[in-house]
Amino acid sequence: WFFSSYSEVHLETVTVNVIIQDFVASVVSELSFHNTHQVSKETMFIFPVDSDTVVHTFYATMGDTRIEAMLWEKEEAQQLCKATSGMENLRYLQEQRDLWGPVFACFLGTLPPDGEVTINLCYVQELPLQTDGAALFCWPDKLFPSRNCTNWASSEEETSENLHFNICLKSAHGVSHVAINSSYTPLHYTSPDQTSAEVSLKSSPWLQDTLELLVYYRGAHTLSAVVEGRDPKAPPGSLLGDSVVMVTLMPNIPEVVPNPGQLGEFFFLMDCSLFRDAQVPPEELLHLNSAHPSICPQNTLLFLLKSLPLGCYFNIYSFGATFRAFYPQSVEYTQETMANAVGRISSICPDLGGCDLLGLLRCIYSTPRLHGHPRQLFIFIQRKVSNEEEAIMAEVYRYRDQHRCFCFPTNGCDSFNLFQAMALETKGECVCIHSRMDMTSEAVKCLLQALQPVATGISLHWDLPPGLEVSVIRKAPEIIFRGHQRSIYAQIRGQAQDVEVQEGAVTLQYHVGNQSFNYTLRFSLSPSSDDRLPVHRIAMMHMLWKLAWEGKSKAEKGIWHSEVESSLSLGVPSTFTSSVAVRMKQRDAWHYDSLPPDSSTLSSPSFNLVPCQMLWLHGFRPVWCKSAKFWMIQKCYFCLEMFGPKVPDPEALTQLSPSRKGDVIHWIKKRRVMVALQKANGSWDLTAALASALGLSKADVEGQSPSEDVQPTVWATVLALVWLHQYKWKISWSELLEAKACRWLQDESELKLNGCVEAANSLLGCFVEPTILRV
């Protein structure tokens, strides 16, 4: 993105060359801007980054001046920044801009009237896997030439002259086809076996949307591997001096597993400010403009607890200025622990003070994980999270391979972007709960997703020619959720004893429930020819993060110095480095390549330091990210407030007739009672409370039992199932409750359940088929 004081600075020409190999992309771009105004403009370039992106090259040219960004060791860079004038421009951007999230920012100075600036930006990134198996590459809409949408035909022709966007695709599996939300040339294969292809854009996306390029490879693959050759100038044994392999794991996980086995560890994090109306009866909720039955945390907790499967583990935390846990550590889900937790929901007290979410997350992440139980966090919040977003995201990223976040900020939450980023980072979901949505329904939908089968017990086994060995940089995760992928990086050390052998193999083993899976991929050891070194750069990023997380200092780990030096040469940012930009005359630019890593060189009159840093912006509008769904939420937010209500509006409820209002209140109470009476195993006991919820007396229910052979608990469970199913159009959260009940019934001895359903229909006046008893 390019920002200036006014909109008269236009992006006129864009030249982009992208190389995509399996799930890694390298981008080389040149962007030309023109100041069409008749006064000078202060200008700054801002480019959003995420945890899978490495911006390694940046320079800008204005006339005979060149501004180039470079990495220095952090302590040295901090000293340089003290001597850099104009740093207040970045501080102003960080605090005053409305943008939110991590960015690369460089202050370019004054662009004169009719002046031009050309920016060269190069970066590499991992590409996410889509549900249909495609690799997704995005390009921000702000980095397309502007065009006049009122005259589409002429603007498309004009844009095509100023847009040169070429994509080269490579995969040992073979390139099948592409899908792009823009006009593009036909896919052109550049190799007989169709393992490489090219495609170009004809124009930018319609209505200036973010470009989305989907790349489909041939066949269904559980493994893919990309081997990248060493830098011949680097010493063997270093990361740059050895080949690096990137292996992408995409486990094939069945939709239905007979014995899922691994059920998960669930944490429910409840913002105490949501409970300020927790003690208000439902009939009074209808008269509160500040509250709404759809955003009811105690109901949501109740229904989530009732929907959990036997054998999983769970804990509940309430947080505000401090946080409290229901249990010292996660407990197994049983009738006793479930009933205890339900009884403690009413003890959560309102807290409108601070928000120590960072401390709570650190507490959870520090607790030992339960082997084979995927850790999943459900976060319900409506208050703002002070200025700890960067620290929170650092913690979330550190443990992103070990858990998944499902976030539910309300429309009054000013930190929505943070929770969207947390969900994206951990492959979870973020749902903004506005006044027309049912929090309980949305939470149970996500719980249904969280209960899907996962791959566990993941391991990789390597088979390389004698003389070669693998040193893993980023190891395989313990679990992979269905529809997700993980990329593993490893350094190939040594020298092959037989140079004729140019093939290796890797075997992936994992479990889904009680089933074992085993896949082997043979891959060529002949390195890919890409001097951009995308795999090395991303592997270096993971290695430096690992060093930082382990807390290794220069004195503690000898490898520290050499790897940081390699990161400087590769332009890979880390916690050990920081950016500094240098302004120089074009005639002196050649000297940059020979600059030694010594800040004293920059004291020359030929060089001026320029504000340039990786920043975390604290505004409210999100920077570009890789999720189209994210932008859909942002664009359609107010539409959702106005159209398609899922629950009645509180003001509308207050205008109902007394009899109709009573019906609504009665329904709210009845559904709470039905859920509260269900046991942890999914069954219901035949009690007076259940009969009352069904609108009957206990004597009527007992007297209409289809047979003396039918146990009261079985009869009560069938009645509850028929009632739930009959009113399913009103109960969007009942799917998991019904499934638990059906499984419990099927686990019982052989029963004539069809007769039970017929009797229940007769008693309740329903018309439900016996097929409801099938899971």
mmCIF file of C-alpha atoms in Angstrom, residues 487-613:
data_model
loop_
_atom_site.group_PDB
_atom_site.id
_atom_site.type_symbol
_atom_site.label_atom_id
_atom_site.label_comp_id
_atom_site.label_asym_id
_atom_site.label_seq_id
_atom_site.Cartn_x
_atom_site.Cartn_y
_atom_site.Cartn_z
ATOM 1 C CA SER A 487 4.746 -27.397 6.056
ATOM 2 C CA ILE A 488 7.880 -29.019 7.478
ATOM 3 C CA TYR A 489 11.389 -27.731 6.752
ATOM 4 C CA ALA A 490 14.581 -29.756 6.943
ATOM 5 C CA GLN A 491 18.221 -29.213 6.070
ATOM 6 C CA ILE A 492 19.888 -31.933 3.959
ATOM 7 C CA ARG A 493 23.425 -32.331 5.273
ATOM 8 C CA GLY A 494 26.430 -34.250 3.998
ATOM 9 C CA GLN A 495 27.592 -35.540 0.649
ATOM 10 C CA ALA A 496 26.013 -38.464 -1.200
ATOM 11 C CA GLN A 497 28.379 -41.413 -1.579
ATOM 12 C CA ASP A 498 26.869 -42.237 -4.961
ATOM 13 C CA VAL A 499 26.329 -39.103 -7.037
ATOM 14 C CA GLU A 500 24.194 -41.100 -9.461
ATOM 15 C CA VAL A 501 21.463 -41.551 -6.858
ATOM 16 C CA GLN A 502 19.280 -38.448 -7.104
ATOM 17 C CA GLU A 503 16.167 -39.526 -5.237
ATOM 18 C CA GLY A 504 15.008 -39.639 -1.644
ATOM 19 C CA ALA A 505 11.792 -40.614 0.114
ATOM 20 C CA VAL A 506 9.730 -39.468 3.075
ATOM 21 C CA THR A 507 6.987 -41.479 4.786
ATOM 22 C CA LEU A 508 4.118 -39.923 6.709
ATOM 23 C CA GLN A 509 2.436 -41.967 9.425
ATOM 24 C CA TYR A 510 -0.597 -40.847 11.436
ATOM 25 C CA HIS A 511 -3.758 -42.090 13.126
ATOM 26 C CA VAL A 512 -7.406 -41.089 12.847
ATOM 27 C CA GLY A 513 -9.226 -42.700 15.728
ATOM 28 C CA ASN A 514 -8.211 -46.356 15.713
ATOM 29 C CA GLN A 515 -7.216 -46.322 12.054
ATOM 30 C CA SER A 516 -3.582 -46.078 10.957
ATOM 31 C CA PHE A 517 -2.424 -44.394 7.755
ATOM 32 C CA ASN A 518 0.896 -44.619 5.960
ATOM 33 C CA TYR A 519 1.959 -42.643 2.857
ATOM 34 C CA THR A 520 5.351 -42.555 1.127
ATOM 35 C CA LEU A 521 6.502 -39.880 -1.326
ATOM 36 C CA ARG A 522 9.598 -40.250 -3.471
ATOM 37 C CA PHE A 523 11.131 -36.927 -4.473
ATOM 38 C CA SER A 524 14.016 -35.743 -6.595
ATOM 39 C CA LEU A 525 17.130 -34.495 -4.842
ATOM 40 C CA SER A 526 17.974 -32.412 -7.888
ATOM 41 C CA PRO A 527 17.396 -28.906 -6.524
ATOM 42 C CA SER A 528 14.949 -26.492 -8.078
ATOM 43 C CA SER A 529 16.500 -23.569 -9.925
ATOM 44 C CA ASP A 530 15.216 -20.522 -8.064
ATOM 45 C CA ASP A 531 17.824 -17.976 -7.074
ATOM 46 C CA ARG A 532 15.183 -16.210 -4.972
ATOM 47 C CA LEU A 533 15.641 -18.966 -2.357
ATOM 48 C CA PRO A 534 12.055 -18.914 -1.030
ATOM 49 C CA VAL A 535 12.374 -22.220 0.837
ATOM 50 C CA HIS A 536 15.666 -21.200 2.454
ATOM 51 C CA ARG A 537 14.224 -17.865 3.539
ATOM 52 C CA ILE A 538 11.116 -19.350 5.164
ATOM 53 C CA ALA A 539 13.195 -22.122 6.766
ATOM 54 C CA MET A 540 15.523 -19.437 8.130
ATOM 55 C CA MET A 541 12.525 -17.583 9.558
ATOM 56 C CA HIS A 542 11.403 -20.710 11.429
ATOM 57 C CA MET A 543 14.935 -21.403 12.661
ATOM 58 C CA LEU A 544 15.282 -17.882 14.071
ATOM 59 C CA TRP A 545 11.888 -18.073 15.776
ATOM 60 C CA LYS A 546 12.954 -21.357 17.341
ATOM 61 C CA LEU A 547 16.162 -19.782 18.634
ATOM 62 C CA ALA A 548 14.202 -16.853 20.077
ATOM 63 C CA TRP A 549 11.610 -19.078 21.781
ATOM 64 C CA GLU A 550 14.297 -21.275 23.282
ATOM 65 C CA GLY A 551 15.903 -18.167 24.739
ATOM 66 C CA LYS A 552 19.327 -19.016 23.388
ATOM 67 C CA SER A 553 21.817 -16.181 23.633
ATOM 68 C CA LYS A 554 25.082 -15.701 21.778
ATOM 69 C CA ALA A 555 27.021 -17.197 24.643
ATOM 70 C CA GLU A 556 24.679 -20.162 25.089
ATOM 71 C CA LYS A 557 24.480 -21.300 21.498
ATOM 72 C CA GLY A 558 27.366 -21.136 19.046
ATOM 73 C CA ILE A 559 25.062 -21.401 16.074
ATOM 74 C CA TRP A 560 23.402 -18.101 16.985
ATOM 75 C CA HIS A 561 25.969 -15.835 15.347
ATOM 76 C CA SER A 562 26.303 -17.732 12.073
ATOM 77 C CA GLU A 563 22.555 -18.070 11.616
ATOM 78 C CA VAL A 564 21.892 -14.407 12.355
ATOM 79 C CA GLU A 565 24.589 -13.532 9.835
ATOM 80 C CA SER A 566 22.840 -15.779 7.312
ATOM 81 C CA SER A 567 19.519 -14.087 8.077
ATOM 82 C CA LEU A 568 21.097 -10.716 7.367
ATOM 83 C CA SER A 569 22.383 -11.898 4.011
ATOM 84 C CA LEU A 570 18.982 -13.390 3.158
ATOM 85 C CA GLY A 571 17.072 -10.367 4.395
ATOM 86 C CA VAL A 572 14.971 -12.445 6.813
ATOM 87 C CA PRO A 573 13.625 -10.347 9.728
ATOM 88 C CA SER A 574 13.622 -11.830 13.203
ATOM 89 C CA THR A 575 13.636 -10.835 16.851
ATOM 90 C CA PHE A 576 17.420 -10.527 16.525
ATOM 91 C CA THR A 577 17.338 -7.984 13.696
ATOM 92 C CA SER A 578 15.719 -4.721 12.701
ATOM 93 C CA SER A 579 15.337 -2.745 9.487
ATOM 94 C CA VAL A 580 17.175 0.418 8.551
ATOM 95 C CA ALA A 581 16.751 2.254 5.240
ATOM 96 C CA VAL A 582 19.506 4.183 3.498
ATOM 97 C CA ARG A 583 19.023 7.100 1.095
ATOM 98 C CA MET A 584 21.800 7.469 -1.425
ATOM 99 C CA LYS A 585 22.498 8.826 -4.867
ATOM 100 C CA GLN A 586 21.945 6.383 -7.699
ATOM 101 C CA ARG A 587 25.590 6.665 -8.649
ATOM 102 C CA ASP A 588 26.545 5.395 -5.180
ATOM 103 C CA ALA A 589 24.027 2.552 -5.133
ATOM 104 C CA TRP A 590 26.576 0.066 -6.459
ATOM 105 C CA HIS A 591 28.514 0.568 -3.254
ATOM 106 C CA TYR A 592 25.679 -0.931 -1.223
ATOM 107 C CA ASP A 593 26.551 -4.459 -2.290
ATOM 108 C CA SER A 594 29.976 -4.096 -0.743
ATOM 109 C CA LEU A 595 28.837 -2.515 2.506
ATOM 110 C CA PRO A 596 30.310 -4.451 5.433
ATOM 111 C CA PRO A 597 28.073 -5.146 8.436
ATOM 112 C CA ASP A 598 29.437 -2.110 10.237
ATOM 113 C CA SER A 599 27.287 0.890 11.041
ATOM 114 C CA SER A 600 30.293 3.202 10.830
ATOM 115 C CA THR A 601 30.049 2.931 7.046
ATOM 116 C CA LEU A 602 26.778 4.828 7.160
ATOM 117 C CA SER A 603 28.476 7.903 8.628
ATOM 118 C CA SER A 604 29.589 8.807 5.110
ATOM 119 C CA PRO A 605 27.993 12.019 3.719
ATOM 120 C CA SER A 606 26.837 9.923 0.745
ATOM 121 C CA PHE A 607 24.307 8.093 2.945
ATOM 122 C CA ASN A 608 21.290 9.263 4.930
ATOM 123 C CA LEU A 609 19.239 7.058 7.218
ATOM 124 C CA VAL A 610 15.502 6.809 6.541
ATOM 125 C CA PRO A 611 12.697 5.655 8.928
ATOM 126 C CA CYS A 612 11.924 2.058 8.006
ATOM 127 C CA GLN A 613 10.617 -0.641 10.341
#
